[in-house]
GROMACS .gro file of C-alpha atoms in nm:
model
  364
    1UNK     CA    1   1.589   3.665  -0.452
    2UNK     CA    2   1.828   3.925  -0.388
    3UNK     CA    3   1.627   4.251  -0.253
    4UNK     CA    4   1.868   4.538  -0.189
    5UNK     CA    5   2.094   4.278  -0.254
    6UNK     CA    6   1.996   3.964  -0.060
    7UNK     CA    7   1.870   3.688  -0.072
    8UNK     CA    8   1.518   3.549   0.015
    9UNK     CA    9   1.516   3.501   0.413
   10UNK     CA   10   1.869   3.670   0.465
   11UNK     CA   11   2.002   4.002   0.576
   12UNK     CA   12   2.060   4.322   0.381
   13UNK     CA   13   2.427   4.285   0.576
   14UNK     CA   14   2.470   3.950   0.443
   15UNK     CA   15   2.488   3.937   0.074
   16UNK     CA   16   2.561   4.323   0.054
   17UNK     CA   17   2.837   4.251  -0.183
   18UNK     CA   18   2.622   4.095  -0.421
   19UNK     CA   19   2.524   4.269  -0.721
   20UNK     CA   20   2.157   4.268  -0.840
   21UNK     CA   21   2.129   4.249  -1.236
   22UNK     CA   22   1.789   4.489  -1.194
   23UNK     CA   23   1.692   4.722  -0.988
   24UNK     CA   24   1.355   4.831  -0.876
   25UNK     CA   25   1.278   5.208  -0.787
   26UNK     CA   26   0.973   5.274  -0.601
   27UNK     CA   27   0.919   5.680  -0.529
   28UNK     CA   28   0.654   5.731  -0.296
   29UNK     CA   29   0.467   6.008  -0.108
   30UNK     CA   30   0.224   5.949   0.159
   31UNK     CA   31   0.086   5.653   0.016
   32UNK     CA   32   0.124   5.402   0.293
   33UNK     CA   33  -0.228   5.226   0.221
   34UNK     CA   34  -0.038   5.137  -0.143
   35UNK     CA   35   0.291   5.086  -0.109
   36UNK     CA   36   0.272   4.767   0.072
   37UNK     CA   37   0.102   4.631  -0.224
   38UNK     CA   38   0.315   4.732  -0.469
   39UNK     CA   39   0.672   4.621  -0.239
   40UNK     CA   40   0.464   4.218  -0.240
   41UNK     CA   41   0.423   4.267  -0.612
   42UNK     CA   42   0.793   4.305  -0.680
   43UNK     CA   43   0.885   4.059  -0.399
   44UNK     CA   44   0.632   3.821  -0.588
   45UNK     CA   45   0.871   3.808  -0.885
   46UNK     CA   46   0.957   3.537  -1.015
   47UNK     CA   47   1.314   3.629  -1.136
   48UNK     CA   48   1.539   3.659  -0.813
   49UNK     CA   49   1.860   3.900  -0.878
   50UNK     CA   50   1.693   4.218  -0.760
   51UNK     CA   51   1.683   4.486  -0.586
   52UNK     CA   52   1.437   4.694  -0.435
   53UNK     CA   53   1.483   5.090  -0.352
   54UNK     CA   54   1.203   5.253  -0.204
   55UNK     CA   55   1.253   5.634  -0.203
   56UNK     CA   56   0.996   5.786   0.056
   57UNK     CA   57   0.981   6.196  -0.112
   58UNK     CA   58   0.906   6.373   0.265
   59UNK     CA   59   0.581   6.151   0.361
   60UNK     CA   60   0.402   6.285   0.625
   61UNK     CA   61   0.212   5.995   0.692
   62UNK     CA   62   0.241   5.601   0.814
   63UNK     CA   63   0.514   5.559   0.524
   64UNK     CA   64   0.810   5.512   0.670
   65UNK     CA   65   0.618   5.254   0.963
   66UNK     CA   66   0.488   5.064   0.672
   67UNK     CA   67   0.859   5.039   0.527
   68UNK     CA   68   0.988   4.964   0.848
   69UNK     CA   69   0.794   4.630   0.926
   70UNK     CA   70   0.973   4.487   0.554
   71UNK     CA   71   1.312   4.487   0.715
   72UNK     CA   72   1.581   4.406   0.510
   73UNK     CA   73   1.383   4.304   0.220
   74UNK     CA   74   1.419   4.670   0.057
   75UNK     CA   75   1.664   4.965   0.100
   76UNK     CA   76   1.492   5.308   0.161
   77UNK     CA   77   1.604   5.647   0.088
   78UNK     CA   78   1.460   5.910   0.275
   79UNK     CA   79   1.486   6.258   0.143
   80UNK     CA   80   1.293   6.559   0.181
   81UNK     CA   81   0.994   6.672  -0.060
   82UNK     CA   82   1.131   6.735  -0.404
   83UNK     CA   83   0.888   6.581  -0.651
   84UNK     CA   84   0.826   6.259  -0.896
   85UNK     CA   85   1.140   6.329  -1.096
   86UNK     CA   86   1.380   6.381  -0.755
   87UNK     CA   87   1.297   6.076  -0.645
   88UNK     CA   88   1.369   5.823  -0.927
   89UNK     CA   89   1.660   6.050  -1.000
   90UNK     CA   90   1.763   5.960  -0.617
   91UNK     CA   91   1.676   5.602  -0.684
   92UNK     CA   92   1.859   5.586  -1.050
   93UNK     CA   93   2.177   5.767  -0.835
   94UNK     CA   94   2.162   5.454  -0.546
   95UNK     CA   95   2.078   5.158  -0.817
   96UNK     CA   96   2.343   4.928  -0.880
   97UNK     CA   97   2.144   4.689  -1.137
   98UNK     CA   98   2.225   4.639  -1.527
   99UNK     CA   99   1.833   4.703  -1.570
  100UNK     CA  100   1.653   4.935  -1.372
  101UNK     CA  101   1.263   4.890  -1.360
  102UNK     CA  102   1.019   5.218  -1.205
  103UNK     CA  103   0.679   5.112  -1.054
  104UNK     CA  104   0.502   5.407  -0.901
  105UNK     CA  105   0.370   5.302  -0.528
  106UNK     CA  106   0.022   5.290  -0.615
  107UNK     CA  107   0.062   5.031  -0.877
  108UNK     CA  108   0.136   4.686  -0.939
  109UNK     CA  109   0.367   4.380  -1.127
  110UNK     CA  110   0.237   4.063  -1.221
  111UNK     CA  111   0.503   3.772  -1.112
  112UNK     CA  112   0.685   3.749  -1.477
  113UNK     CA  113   0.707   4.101  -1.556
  114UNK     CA  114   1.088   4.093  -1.462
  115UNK     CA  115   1.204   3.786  -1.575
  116UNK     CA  116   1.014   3.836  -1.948
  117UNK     CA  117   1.152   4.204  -1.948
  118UNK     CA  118   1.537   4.091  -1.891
  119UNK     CA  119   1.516   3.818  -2.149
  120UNK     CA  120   1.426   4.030  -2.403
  121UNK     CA  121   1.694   4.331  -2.298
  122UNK     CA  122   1.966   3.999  -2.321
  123UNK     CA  123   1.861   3.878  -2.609
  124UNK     CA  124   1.810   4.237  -2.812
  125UNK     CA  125   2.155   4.432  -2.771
  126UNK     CA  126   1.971   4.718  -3.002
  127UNK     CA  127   1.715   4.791  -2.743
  128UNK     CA  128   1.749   5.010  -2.467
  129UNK     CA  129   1.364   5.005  -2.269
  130UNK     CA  130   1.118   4.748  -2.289
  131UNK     CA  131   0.757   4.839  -2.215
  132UNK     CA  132   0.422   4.597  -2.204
  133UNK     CA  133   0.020   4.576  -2.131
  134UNK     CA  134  -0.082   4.704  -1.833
  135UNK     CA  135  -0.456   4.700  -1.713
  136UNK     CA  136  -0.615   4.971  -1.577
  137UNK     CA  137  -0.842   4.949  -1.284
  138UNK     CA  138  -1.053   5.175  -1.087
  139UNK     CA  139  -1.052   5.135  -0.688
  140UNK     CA  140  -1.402   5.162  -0.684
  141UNK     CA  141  -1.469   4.887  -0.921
  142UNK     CA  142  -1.192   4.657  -0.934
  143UNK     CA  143  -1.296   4.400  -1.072
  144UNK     CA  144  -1.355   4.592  -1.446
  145UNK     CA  145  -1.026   4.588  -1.618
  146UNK     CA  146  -0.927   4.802  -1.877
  147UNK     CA  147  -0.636   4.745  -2.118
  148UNK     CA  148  -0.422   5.024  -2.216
  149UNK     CA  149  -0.389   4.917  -2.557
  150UNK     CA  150  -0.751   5.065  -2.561
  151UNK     CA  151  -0.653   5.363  -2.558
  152UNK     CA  152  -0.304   5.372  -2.728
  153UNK     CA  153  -0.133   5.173  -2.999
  154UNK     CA  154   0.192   4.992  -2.885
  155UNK     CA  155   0.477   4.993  -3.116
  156UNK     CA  156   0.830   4.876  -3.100
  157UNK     CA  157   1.188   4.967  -3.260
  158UNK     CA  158   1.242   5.314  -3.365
  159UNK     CA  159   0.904   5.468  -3.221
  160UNK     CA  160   1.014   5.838  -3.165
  161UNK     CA  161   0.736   5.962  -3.403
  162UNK     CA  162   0.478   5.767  -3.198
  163UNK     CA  163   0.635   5.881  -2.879
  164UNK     CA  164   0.587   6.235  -2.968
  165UNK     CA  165   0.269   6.194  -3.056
  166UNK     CA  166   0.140   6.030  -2.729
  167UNK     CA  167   0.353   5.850  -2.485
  168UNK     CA  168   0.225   5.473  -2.575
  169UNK     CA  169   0.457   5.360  -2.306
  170UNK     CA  170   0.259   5.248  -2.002
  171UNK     CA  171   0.387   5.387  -1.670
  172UNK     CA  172   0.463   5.102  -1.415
  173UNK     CA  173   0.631   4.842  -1.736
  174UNK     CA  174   0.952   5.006  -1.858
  175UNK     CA  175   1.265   4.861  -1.813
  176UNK     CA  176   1.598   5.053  -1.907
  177UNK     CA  177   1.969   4.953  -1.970
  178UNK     CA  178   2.110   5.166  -1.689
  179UNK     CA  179   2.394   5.327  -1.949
  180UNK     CA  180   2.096   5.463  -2.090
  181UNK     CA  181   2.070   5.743  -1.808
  182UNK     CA  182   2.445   5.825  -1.878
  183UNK     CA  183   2.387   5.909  -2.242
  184UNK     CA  184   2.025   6.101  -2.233
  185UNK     CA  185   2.042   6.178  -1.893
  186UNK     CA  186   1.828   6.144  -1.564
  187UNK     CA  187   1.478   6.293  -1.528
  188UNK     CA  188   1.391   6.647  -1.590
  189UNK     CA  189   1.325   6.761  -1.185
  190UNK     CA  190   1.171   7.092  -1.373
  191UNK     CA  191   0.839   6.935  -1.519
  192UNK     CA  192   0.565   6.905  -1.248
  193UNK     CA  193   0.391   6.648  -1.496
  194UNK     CA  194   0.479   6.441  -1.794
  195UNK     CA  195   0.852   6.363  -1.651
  196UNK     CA  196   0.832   6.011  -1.792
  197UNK     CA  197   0.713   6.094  -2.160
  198UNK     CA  198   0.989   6.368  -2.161
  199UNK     CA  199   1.257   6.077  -2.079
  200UNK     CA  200   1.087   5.821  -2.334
  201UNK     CA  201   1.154   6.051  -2.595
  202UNK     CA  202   1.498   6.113  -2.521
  203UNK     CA  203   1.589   5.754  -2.528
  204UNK     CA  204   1.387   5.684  -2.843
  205UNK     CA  205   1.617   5.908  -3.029
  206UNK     CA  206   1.934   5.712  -2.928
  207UNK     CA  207   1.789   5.337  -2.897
  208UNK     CA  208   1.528   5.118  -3.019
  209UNK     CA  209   1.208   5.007  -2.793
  210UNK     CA  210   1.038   4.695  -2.757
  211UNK     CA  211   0.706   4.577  -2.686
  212UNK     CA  212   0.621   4.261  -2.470
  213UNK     CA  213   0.248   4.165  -2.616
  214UNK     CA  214   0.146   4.013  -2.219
  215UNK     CA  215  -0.011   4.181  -1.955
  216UNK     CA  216   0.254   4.256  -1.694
  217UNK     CA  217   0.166   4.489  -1.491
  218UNK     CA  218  -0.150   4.696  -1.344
  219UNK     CA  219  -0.245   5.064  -1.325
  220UNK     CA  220  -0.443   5.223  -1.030
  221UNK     CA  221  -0.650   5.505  -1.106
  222UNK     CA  222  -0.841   5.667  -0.792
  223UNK     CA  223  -0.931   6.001  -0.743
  224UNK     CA  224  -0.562   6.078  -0.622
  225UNK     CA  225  -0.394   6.011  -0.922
  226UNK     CA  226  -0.198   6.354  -1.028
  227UNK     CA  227  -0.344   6.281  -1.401
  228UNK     CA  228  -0.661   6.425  -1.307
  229UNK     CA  229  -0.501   6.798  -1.307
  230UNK     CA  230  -0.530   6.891  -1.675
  231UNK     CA  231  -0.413   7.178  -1.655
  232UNK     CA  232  -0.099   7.071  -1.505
  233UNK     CA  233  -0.067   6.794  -1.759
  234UNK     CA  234  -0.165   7.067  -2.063
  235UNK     CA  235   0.139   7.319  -1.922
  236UNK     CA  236   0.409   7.019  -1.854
  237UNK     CA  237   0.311   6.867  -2.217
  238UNK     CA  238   0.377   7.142  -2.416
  239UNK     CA  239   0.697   7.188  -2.213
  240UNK     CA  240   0.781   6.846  -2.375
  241UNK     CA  241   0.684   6.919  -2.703
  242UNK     CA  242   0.921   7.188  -2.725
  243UNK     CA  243   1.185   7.023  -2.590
  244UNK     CA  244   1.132   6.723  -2.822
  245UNK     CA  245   1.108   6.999  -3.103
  246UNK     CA  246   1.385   7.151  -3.023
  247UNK     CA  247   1.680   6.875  -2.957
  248UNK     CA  248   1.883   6.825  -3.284
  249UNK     CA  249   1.716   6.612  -3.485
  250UNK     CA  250   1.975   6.491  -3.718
  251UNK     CA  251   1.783   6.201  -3.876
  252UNK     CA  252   1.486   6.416  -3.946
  253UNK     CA  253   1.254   6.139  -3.775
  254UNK     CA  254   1.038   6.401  -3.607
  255UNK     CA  255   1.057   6.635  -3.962
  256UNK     CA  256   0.726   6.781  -4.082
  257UNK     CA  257   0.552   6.633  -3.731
  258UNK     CA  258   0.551   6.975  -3.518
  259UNK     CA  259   0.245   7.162  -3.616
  260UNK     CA  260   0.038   6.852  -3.611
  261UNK     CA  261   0.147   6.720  -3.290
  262UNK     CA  262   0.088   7.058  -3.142
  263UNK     CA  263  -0.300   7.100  -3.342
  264UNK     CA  264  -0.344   6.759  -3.195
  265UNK     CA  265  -0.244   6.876  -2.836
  266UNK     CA  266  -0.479   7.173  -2.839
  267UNK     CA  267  -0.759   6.981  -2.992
  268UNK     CA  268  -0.762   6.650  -2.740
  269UNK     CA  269  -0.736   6.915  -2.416
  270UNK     CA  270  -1.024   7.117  -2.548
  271UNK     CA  271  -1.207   6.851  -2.646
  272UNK     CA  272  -1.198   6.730  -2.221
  273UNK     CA  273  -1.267   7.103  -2.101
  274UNK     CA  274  -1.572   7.098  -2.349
  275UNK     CA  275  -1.658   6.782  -2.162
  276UNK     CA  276  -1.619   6.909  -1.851
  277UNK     CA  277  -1.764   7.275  -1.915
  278UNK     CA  278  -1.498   7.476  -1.976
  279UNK     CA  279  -1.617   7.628  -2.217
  280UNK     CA  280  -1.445   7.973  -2.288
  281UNK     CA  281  -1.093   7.760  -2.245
  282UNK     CA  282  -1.215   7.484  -2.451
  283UNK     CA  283  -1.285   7.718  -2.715
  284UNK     CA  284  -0.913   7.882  -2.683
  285UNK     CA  285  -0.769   7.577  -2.700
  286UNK     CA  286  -0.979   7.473  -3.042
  287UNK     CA  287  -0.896   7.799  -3.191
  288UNK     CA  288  -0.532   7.742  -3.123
  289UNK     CA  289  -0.546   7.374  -3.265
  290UNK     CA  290  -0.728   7.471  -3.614
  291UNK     CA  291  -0.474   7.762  -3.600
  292UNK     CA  292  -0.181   7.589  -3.646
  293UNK     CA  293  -0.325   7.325  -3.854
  294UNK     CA  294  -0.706   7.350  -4.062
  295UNK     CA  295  -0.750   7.023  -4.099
  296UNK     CA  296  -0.790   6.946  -3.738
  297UNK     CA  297  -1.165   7.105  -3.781
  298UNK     CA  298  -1.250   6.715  -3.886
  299UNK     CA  299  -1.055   6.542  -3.620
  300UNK     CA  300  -1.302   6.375  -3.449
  301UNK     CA  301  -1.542   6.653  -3.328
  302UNK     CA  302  -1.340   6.963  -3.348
  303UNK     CA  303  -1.559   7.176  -3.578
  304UNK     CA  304  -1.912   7.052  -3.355
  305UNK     CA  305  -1.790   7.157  -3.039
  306UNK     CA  306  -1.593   7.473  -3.150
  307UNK     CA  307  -1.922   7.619  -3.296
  308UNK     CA  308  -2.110   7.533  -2.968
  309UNK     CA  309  -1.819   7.715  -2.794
  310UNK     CA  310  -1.834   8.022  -3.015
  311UNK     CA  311  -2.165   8.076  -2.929
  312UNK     CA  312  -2.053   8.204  -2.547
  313UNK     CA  313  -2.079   7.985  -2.275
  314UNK     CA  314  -2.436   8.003  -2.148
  315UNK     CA  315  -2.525   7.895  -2.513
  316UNK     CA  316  -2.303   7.595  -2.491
  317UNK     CA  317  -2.448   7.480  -2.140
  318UNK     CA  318  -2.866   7.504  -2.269
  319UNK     CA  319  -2.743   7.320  -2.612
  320UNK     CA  320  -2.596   7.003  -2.400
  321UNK     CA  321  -2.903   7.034  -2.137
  322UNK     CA  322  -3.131   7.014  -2.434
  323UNK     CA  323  -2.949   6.695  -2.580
  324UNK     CA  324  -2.981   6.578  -2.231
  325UNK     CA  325  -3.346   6.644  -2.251
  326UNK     CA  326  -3.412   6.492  -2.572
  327UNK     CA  327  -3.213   6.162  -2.464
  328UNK     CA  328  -2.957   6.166  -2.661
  329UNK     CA  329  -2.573   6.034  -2.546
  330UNK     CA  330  -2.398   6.331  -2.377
  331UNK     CA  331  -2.216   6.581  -2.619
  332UNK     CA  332  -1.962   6.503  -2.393
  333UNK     CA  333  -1.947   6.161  -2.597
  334UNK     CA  334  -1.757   6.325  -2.857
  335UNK     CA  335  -1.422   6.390  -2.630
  336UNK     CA  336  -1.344   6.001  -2.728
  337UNK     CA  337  -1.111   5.759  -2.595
  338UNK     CA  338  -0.811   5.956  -2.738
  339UNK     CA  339  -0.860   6.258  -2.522
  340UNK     CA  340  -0.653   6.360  -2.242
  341UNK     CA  341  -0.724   6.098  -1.922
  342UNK     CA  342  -0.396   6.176  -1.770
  343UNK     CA  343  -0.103   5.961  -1.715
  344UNK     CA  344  -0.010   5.986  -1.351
  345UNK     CA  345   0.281   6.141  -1.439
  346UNK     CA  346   0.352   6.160  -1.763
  347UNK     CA  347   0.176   6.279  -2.005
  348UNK     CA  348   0.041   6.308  -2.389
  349UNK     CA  349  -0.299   6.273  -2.594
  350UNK     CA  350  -0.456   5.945  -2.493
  351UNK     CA  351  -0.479   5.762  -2.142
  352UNK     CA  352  -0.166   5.958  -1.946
  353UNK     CA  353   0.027   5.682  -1.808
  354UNK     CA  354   0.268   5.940  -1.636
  355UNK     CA  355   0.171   6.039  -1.308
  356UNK     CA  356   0.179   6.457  -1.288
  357UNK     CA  357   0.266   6.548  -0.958
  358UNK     CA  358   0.278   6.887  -0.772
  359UNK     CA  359   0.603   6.869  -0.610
  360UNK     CA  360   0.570   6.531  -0.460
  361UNK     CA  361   0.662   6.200  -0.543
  362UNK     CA  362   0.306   6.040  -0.560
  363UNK     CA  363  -0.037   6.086  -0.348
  364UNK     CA  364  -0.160   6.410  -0.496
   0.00000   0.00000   0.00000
């Protein structure tokens, strides 16, 4: 296996000349306890011409110890704090593969996830990323695995109207044909959150995507993850949404989309600050969705929960203690599986598979 360009049991020095046909970007802040993990899971491959870059974003931990004791089994970049999108960008600038892969250091690959992704870029000159399951799991309780197909459909070929709807693509599966990054670009270091949807979307309007139907891959949620600022994610999102709005659109995929992908976004983020009881922002954010589009009062529980929120707040709170009380499920039962989760980075309506981050690569 060629890591950082070597072989299995050599040194980096050795086989320096050789050139990997993927590589492997892992950004990473102060997760130490993680990373090790996640290097095995690549190093578990099964496909062997790779290479692994480990870009350490400023940790202030054990990090760069924990790097240290893999030896010439990875190259690291050390750099200081910049954020999520600095860092791949750093890795993207040092890779040398055809295919470059992105697994965030908290995460992990199942052993096929390389060799199953590179077949498919061979054999499909058309497509430019190739995505797949992933299974989310909870530190607490790892042993209850969740697919993400749960909460998001997974299509393939020319997806852009999906992806601006909610980024489907799960964050630790993509692979991308490196040229790709030459054409739309390298990641936007001004989003805080939803980097990865943002860069999605810009290859889906040059290049068709494709969908391996296997689990490869699994998703760590713990109370870390930078998906669990909603806020963040709501700001970042919309940030997106204009951008994807705004870029030429010269086969008119995305025409007639904008004010119901925007409803939408209002709608699924005050749905989860109704559930978490916000009320006077839920009821903002409601107001903005039916705004901009009137049908949205019978998506899923819009017009319920905006007339609990227009009663005030202290109104709201006695309503959902009284359901309590008369042992009912939870009004917060009606923010369902397609509101906002967070993606660690990235993200959209539905389970976030983007990590946000607040000026660091990972870990906050």
């Amino acid at each position: 296996m060629l890591h950082g360009c070597f072989r299995r049991g050599d040194s980096l020095r050795r086989d320096q000349l050789v050139i990997p046909r993927v590589s492997v970007v892992i950004p990473t802040y102060n997760y130490a306890r993680y990373v090790p993990e996640a290097i095995d899971s690549v190093l578990a491959q099964s496909f062997e011409e790779l290479e692994i870059i480990v870009v350490d974003d400023g940790s202030t931990d054990k990090t760069a110890e924990v790097l240290r004791a893999f030896g010439g089994q990875l190259r690291v970049i050390r750099q200081e704090r910049r954020g999520l999108s600095a860092a791949r960008n750093t890795g993207i600038r040092a890779a040398r593969g055809q295919y470059l892969a992105f697994l965030d250091s908290d995460d992990l690959w199942l052993p096929e996830k390389v060799s199953l992704q590179v077949a498919r870029l061979d054999a499909e000159p058309e497509v430019g990323l190739v995505y797949a399951e992933t299974l989310l799991f909870d530190d607490s309780t790892p042993a209850t695995l969740t697919p993400h197909s749960y909460w998001a459909s997974h299509p393939s070929g020319k997806i852009l109207p999906w992806l601006v709807r909610q980024n489907v693509i799960p964050s630790p599966t993509p692979m991308v044909r490196r040229e790709l990054f030459e054409r739309v670009g390298l990641f936007d270091e001004t989003l805080s959150a939803c980097e990865d949807w943002d860069m999605w979307i810009r290859i889906g309007r040059v290049c068709e995507i494709a969908y391996v139907n296997r689990v490869l891959a699994k998703y760590r949620q713990h109370r870390e993850n930078m998906s669990l600022d909603s806020d963040r994610l709501m700001m970042n999102g919309l940030r997106v949404l204009e951008k994807a709005f705004s870029a030429p659109d010269p086969s008119r995929e995305l025409h007639g989309l904008r004010r119901t992908v925007f409803s939408r976004w209002y709608a699924d983020f005050g749905l989860g600050r109704f559930h978490k009881g916000r009320y006077a922002q839920a009821r903002r954010d409601l107001i903005r969705a039916v705004t901009l589009d009137p049908r949205l009062l019978f998506y899923r529980n819009t017009a319920a929960v905006l007339s609990i929120c227009l009663l005030g707040s202290a109104a709201a709170r006695k309503l959902r203690a009284l359901k309590r009380a008369m042992g009912r499920h939870d009004v917060s039962t009606w923010a369902s599986k397609s509101a906002p989760i967070g993606s660690k980075s990235t993200h959209s309506t539905g389970v976030m598979t983007a990590r946000a981050e607040s000026g660091a690569a990972e870990g906050e």
